[in-house]
Short mmCIF file of C-alpha atoms and ligand atoms in Angstrom, two decimals:
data_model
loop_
_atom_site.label_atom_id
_atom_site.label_comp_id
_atom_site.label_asym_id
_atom_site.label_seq_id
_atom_site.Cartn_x
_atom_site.Cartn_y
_atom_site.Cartn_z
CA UNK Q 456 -31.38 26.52 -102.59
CA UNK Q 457 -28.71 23.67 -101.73
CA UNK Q 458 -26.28 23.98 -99.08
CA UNK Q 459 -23.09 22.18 -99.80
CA UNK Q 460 -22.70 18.35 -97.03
CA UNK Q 461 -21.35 19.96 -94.10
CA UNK Q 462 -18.98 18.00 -91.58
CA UNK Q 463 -18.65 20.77 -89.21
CA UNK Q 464 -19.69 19.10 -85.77
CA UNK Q 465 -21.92 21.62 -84.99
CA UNK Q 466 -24.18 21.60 -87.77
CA UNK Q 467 -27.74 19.90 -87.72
CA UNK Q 468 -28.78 16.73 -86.78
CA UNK Q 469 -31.76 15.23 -88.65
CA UNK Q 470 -34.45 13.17 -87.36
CA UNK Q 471 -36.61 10.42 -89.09
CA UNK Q 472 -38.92 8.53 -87.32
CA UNK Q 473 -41.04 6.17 -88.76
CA UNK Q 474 -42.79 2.49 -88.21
CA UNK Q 475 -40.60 1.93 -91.67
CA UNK Q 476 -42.78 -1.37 -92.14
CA UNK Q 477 -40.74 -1.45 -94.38
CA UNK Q 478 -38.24 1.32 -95.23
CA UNK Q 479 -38.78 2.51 -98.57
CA UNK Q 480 -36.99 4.85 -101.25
CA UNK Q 481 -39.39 7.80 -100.07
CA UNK Q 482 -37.93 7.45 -96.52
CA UNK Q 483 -34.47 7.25 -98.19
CA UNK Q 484 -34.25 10.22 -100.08
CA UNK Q 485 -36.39 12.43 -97.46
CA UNK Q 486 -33.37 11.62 -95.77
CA UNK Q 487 -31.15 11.92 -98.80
CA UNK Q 488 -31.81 15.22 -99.80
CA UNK Q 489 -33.19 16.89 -96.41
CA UNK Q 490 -29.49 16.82 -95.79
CA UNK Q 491 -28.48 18.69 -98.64
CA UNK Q 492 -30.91 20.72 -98.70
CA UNK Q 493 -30.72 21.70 -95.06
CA UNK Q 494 -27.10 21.23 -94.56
CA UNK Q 495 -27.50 18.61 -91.93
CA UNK Q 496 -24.38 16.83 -90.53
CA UNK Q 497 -26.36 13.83 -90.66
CA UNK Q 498 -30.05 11.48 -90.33
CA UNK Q 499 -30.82 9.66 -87.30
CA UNK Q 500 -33.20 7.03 -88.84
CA UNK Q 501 -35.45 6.01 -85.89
CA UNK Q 502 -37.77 2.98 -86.16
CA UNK Q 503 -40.91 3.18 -84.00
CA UNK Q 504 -41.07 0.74 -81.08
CA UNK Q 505 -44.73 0.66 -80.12
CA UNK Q 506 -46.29 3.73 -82.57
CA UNK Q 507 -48.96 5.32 -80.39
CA UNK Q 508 -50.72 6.85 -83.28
CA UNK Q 509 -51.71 3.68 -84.96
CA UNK Q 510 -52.21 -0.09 -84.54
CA UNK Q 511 -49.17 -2.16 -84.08
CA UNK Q 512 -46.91 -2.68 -87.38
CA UNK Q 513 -47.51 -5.85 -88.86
CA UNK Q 514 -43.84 -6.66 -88.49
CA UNK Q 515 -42.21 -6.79 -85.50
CA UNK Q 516 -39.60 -4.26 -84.54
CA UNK Q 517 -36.78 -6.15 -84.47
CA UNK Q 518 -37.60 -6.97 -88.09
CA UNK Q 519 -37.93 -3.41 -89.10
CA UNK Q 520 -35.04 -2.07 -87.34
CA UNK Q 521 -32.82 -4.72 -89.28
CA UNK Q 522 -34.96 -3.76 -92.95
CA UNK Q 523 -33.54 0.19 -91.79
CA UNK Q 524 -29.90 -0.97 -90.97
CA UNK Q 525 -29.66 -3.11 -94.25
CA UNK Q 526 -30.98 0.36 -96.58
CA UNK Q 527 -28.91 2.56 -94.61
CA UNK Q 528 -25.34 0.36 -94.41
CA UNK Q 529 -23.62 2.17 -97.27
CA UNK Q 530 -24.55 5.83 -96.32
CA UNK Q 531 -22.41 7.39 -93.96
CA UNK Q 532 -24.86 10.01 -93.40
CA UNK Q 533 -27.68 7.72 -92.01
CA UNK Q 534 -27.09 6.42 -88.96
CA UNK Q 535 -29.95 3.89 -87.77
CA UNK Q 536 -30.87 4.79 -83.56
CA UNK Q 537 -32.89 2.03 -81.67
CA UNK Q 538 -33.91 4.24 -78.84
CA UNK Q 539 -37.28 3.47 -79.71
CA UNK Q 540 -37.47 -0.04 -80.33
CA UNK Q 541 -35.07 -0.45 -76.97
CA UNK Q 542 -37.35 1.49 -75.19
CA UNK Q 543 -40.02 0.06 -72.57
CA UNK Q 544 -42.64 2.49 -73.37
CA UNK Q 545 -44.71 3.62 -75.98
CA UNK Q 546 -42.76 5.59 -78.86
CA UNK Q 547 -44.12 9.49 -78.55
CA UNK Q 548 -41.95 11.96 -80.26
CA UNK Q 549 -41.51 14.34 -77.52
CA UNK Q 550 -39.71 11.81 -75.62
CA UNK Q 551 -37.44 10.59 -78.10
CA UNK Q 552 -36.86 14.14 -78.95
CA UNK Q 553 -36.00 14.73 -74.92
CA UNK Q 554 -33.69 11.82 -75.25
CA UNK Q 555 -31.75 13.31 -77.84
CA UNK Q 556 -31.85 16.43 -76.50
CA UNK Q 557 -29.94 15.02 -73.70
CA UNK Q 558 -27.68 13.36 -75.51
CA UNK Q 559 -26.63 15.82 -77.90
CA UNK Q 560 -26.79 18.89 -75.39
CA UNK Q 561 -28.93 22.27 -75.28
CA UNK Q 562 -26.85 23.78 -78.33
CA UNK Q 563 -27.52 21.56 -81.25
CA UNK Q 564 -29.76 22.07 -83.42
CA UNK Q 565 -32.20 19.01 -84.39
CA UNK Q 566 -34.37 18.92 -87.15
CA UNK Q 567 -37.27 16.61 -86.80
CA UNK Q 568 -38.10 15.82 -90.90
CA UNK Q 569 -41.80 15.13 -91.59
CA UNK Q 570 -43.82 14.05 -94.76
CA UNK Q 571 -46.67 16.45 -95.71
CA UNK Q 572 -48.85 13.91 -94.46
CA UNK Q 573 -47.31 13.42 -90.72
CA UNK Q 574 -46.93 17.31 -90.18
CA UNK Q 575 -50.90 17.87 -90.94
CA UNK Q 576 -51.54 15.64 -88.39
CA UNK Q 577 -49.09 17.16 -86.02
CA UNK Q 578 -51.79 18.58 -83.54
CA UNK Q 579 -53.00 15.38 -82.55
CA UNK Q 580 -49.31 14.30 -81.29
CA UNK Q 581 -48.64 14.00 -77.60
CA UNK Q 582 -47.44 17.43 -76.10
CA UNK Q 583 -46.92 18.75 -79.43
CA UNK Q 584 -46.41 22.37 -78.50
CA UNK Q 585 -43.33 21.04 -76.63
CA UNK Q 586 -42.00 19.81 -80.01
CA UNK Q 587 -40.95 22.95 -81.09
CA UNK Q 588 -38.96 23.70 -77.58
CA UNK Q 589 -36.79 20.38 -78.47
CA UNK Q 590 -36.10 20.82 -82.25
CA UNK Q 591 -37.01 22.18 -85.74
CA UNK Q 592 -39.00 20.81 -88.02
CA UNK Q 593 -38.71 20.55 -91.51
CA UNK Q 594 -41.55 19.32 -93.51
CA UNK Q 595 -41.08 17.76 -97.16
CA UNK Q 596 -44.33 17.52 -99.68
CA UNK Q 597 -45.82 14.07 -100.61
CA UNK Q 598 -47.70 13.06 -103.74
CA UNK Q 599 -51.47 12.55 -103.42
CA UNK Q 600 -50.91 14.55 -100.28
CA UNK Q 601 -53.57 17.62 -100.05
CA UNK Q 602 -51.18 19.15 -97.72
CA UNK Q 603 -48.21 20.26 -99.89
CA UNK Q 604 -45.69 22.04 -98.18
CA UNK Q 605 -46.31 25.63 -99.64
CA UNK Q 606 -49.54 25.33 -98.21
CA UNK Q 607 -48.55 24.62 -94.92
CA UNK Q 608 -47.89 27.93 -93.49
CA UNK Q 609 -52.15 29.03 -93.89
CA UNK Q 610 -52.79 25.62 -92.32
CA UNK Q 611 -50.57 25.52 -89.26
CA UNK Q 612 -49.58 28.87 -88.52
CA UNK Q 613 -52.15 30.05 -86.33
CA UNK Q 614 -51.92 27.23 -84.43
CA UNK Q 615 -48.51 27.55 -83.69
CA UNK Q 616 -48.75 30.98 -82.76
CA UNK Q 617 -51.36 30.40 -80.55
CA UNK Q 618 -50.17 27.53 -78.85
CA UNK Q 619 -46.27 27.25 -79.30
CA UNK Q 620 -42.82 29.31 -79.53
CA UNK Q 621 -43.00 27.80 -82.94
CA UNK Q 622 -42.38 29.94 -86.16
CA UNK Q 623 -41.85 29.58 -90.01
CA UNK Q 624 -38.44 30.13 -91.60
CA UNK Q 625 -37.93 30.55 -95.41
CA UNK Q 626 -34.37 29.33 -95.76
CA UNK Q 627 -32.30 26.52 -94.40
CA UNK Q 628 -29.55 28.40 -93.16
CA UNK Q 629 -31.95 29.77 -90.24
CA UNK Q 630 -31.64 26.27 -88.82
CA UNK Q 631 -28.28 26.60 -88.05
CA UNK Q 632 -28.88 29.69 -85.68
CA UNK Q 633 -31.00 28.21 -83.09
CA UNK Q 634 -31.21 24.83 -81.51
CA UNK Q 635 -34.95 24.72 -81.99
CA UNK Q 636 -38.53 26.38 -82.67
CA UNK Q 637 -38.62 26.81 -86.65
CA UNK Q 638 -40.49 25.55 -89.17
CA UNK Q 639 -39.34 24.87 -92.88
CA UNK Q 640 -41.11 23.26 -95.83
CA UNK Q 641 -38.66 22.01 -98.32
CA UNK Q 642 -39.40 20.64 -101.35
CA UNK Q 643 -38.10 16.87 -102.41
CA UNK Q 644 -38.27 14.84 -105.32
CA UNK Q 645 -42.04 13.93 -105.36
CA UNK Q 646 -42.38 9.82 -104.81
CA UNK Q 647 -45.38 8.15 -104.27
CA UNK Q 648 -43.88 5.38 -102.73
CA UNK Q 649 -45.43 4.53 -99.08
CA UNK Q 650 -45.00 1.51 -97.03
CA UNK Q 651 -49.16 0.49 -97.38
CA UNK Q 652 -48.29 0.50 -101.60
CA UNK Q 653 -44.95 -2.42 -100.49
CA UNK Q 654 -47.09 -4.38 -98.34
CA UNK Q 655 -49.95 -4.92 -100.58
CA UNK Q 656 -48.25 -5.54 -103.62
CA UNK Q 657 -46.28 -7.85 -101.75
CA UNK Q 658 -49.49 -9.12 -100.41
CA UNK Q 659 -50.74 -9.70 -103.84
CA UNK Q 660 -47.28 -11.52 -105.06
CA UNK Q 661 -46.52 -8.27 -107.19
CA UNK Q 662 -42.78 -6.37 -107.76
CA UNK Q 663 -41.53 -4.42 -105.65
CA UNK Q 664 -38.11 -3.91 -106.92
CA UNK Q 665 -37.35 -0.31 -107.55
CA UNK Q 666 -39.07 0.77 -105.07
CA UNK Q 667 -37.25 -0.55 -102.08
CA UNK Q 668 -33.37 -1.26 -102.30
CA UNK Q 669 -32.20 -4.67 -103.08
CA UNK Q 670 -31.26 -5.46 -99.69
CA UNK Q 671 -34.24 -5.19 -98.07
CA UNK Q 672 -36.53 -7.31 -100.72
CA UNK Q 673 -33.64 -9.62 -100.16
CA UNK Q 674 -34.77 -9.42 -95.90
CA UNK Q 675 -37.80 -9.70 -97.04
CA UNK Q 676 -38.24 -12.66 -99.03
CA UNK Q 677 -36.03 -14.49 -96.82
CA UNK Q 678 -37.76 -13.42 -93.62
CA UNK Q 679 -40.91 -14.59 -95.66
CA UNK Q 680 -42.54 -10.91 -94.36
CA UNK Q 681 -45.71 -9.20 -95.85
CA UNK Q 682 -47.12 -12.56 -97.58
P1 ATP U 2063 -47.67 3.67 -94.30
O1 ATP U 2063 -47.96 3.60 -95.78
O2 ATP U 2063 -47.61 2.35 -93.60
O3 ATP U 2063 -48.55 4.68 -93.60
P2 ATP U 2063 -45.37 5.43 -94.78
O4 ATP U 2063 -44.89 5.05 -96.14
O5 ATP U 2063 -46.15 6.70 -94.65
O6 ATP U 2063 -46.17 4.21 -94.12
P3 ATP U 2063 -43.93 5.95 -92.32
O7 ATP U 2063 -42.88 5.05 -91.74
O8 ATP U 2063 -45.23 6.04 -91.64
O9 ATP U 2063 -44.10 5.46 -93.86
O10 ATP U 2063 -43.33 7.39 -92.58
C1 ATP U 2063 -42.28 7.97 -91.82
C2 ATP U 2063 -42.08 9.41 -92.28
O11 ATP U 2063 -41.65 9.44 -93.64
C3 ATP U 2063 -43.34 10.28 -92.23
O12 ATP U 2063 -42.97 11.59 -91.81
C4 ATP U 2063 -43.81 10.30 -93.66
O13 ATP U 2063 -44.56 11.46 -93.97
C5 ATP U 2063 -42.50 10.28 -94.43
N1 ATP U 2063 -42.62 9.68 -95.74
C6 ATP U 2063 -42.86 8.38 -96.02
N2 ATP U 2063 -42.89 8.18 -97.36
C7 ATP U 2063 -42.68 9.38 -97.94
C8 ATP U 2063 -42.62 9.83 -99.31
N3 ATP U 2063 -42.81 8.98 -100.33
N4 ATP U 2063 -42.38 11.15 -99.53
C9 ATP U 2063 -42.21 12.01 -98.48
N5 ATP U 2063 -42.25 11.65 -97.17
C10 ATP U 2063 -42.49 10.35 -96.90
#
């Protein structure tokens, strides 16, 4: 089901983190079409800092916060958030997600958006029961991912019941009536585009156009990154 773009200031806010190393069209329309799908108000596109769950990006930071503002410049519903690359410490979810829960008050719901792949790894994240007390999360399917998102529910939900206040919702407008604690798989346009597939074609002196916007290959080749 598709909700129509909503500008109401109370609706959603969605969340995309990522090392983005570099952004890619899968990133872009996760973003794209979570918020039509979901009705968000908009995407906070959040590049790691320091990822805790993996060894260091090979690019640094700054350089991947610029690739994100570059993709993002002509979408008024991506907004590009350094609170992770600003901060001092290492980049775990939860404390983003208590960040923006500060800024954006108790009320609001948040949407933290996950790939298949980053949700079945979700009970390995740093306090991730207290995930669900800070936002939703809505989880899109990924080619080549076992984990599509109508399996999710077998996988997960004992787990959450066990350990969390989290639960599973079956339509987007649930989001809207809590700040938090749900769980939605949404579907996407399947890409199997990932940042590992840029790097090593670009590694190997192969195209990437198509697969990244213009504007970034541009950053790219100038910054003379992934050679
Ligand atoms: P890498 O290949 O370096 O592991 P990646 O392409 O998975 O990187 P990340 O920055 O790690 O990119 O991903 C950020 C988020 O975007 C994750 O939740 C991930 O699941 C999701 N994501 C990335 N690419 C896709 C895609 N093609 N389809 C759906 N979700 C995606």
């Amino acid at each position: 089901m598709t909700i129509a773009p909503d500008s109401n200031r109370d609706a959603p806010i969605g969340i995309l983190g990522g090392t983005f190393d570099p952004i890619h069209f899968g990133h872009l329309r996760l973003a794209e079409e979570s918020c039509e799908t979901l009705g968000l108000a908009r995407v906070l596109l959040i590049p790691s800092g320091q990822p805790p769950h993996r060894a260091a990006p090979a690019t640094p930071a700054k350089e991947r916060l610029a690739m994100a503002r570059l993709a993002a410049e002509d979408n008024a519903a991506m907004e590009v958030d350094a609170i992770e690359v600003n901060a001092a410490t290492p980049s775990y979810t939860v404390h983003t997600l208590e960040r923006l829960r500060e800024r954006y008050g108790a009320a609001r719901p948040l949407v933290l958006l996950l790939g298949a792949d980053a949700f079945a790894g979700l009970t390995t994240w740093h306090r991730w029961q207290n995930l669900f007390d800070l936002a939703h999360l809505a989880i899109a399917n990924r080619p080549g991912h076992p984990s599509h998102a109508r399996h999710l529910p077998e996988l997960l939900s004992d787990a959450l019941a066990a350990h969390c206040n989290g639960r599973f919702a079956d339509r987007p407008e649930a989001l809207c009536a809590a700040p938090s604690g749900l769980v939605l798989p949404f579907e996407m346009t399947p890409l199997a585009i990932s940042a590992s597939l840029i790097r090593s074609r670009l590694s190997a002196g192969r195209t990437v156009r198509y697969l990244i916007p213009d504007s970034v290959l541009d950053y790219i080749h100038s910054h003379h990154l992934y050679t």
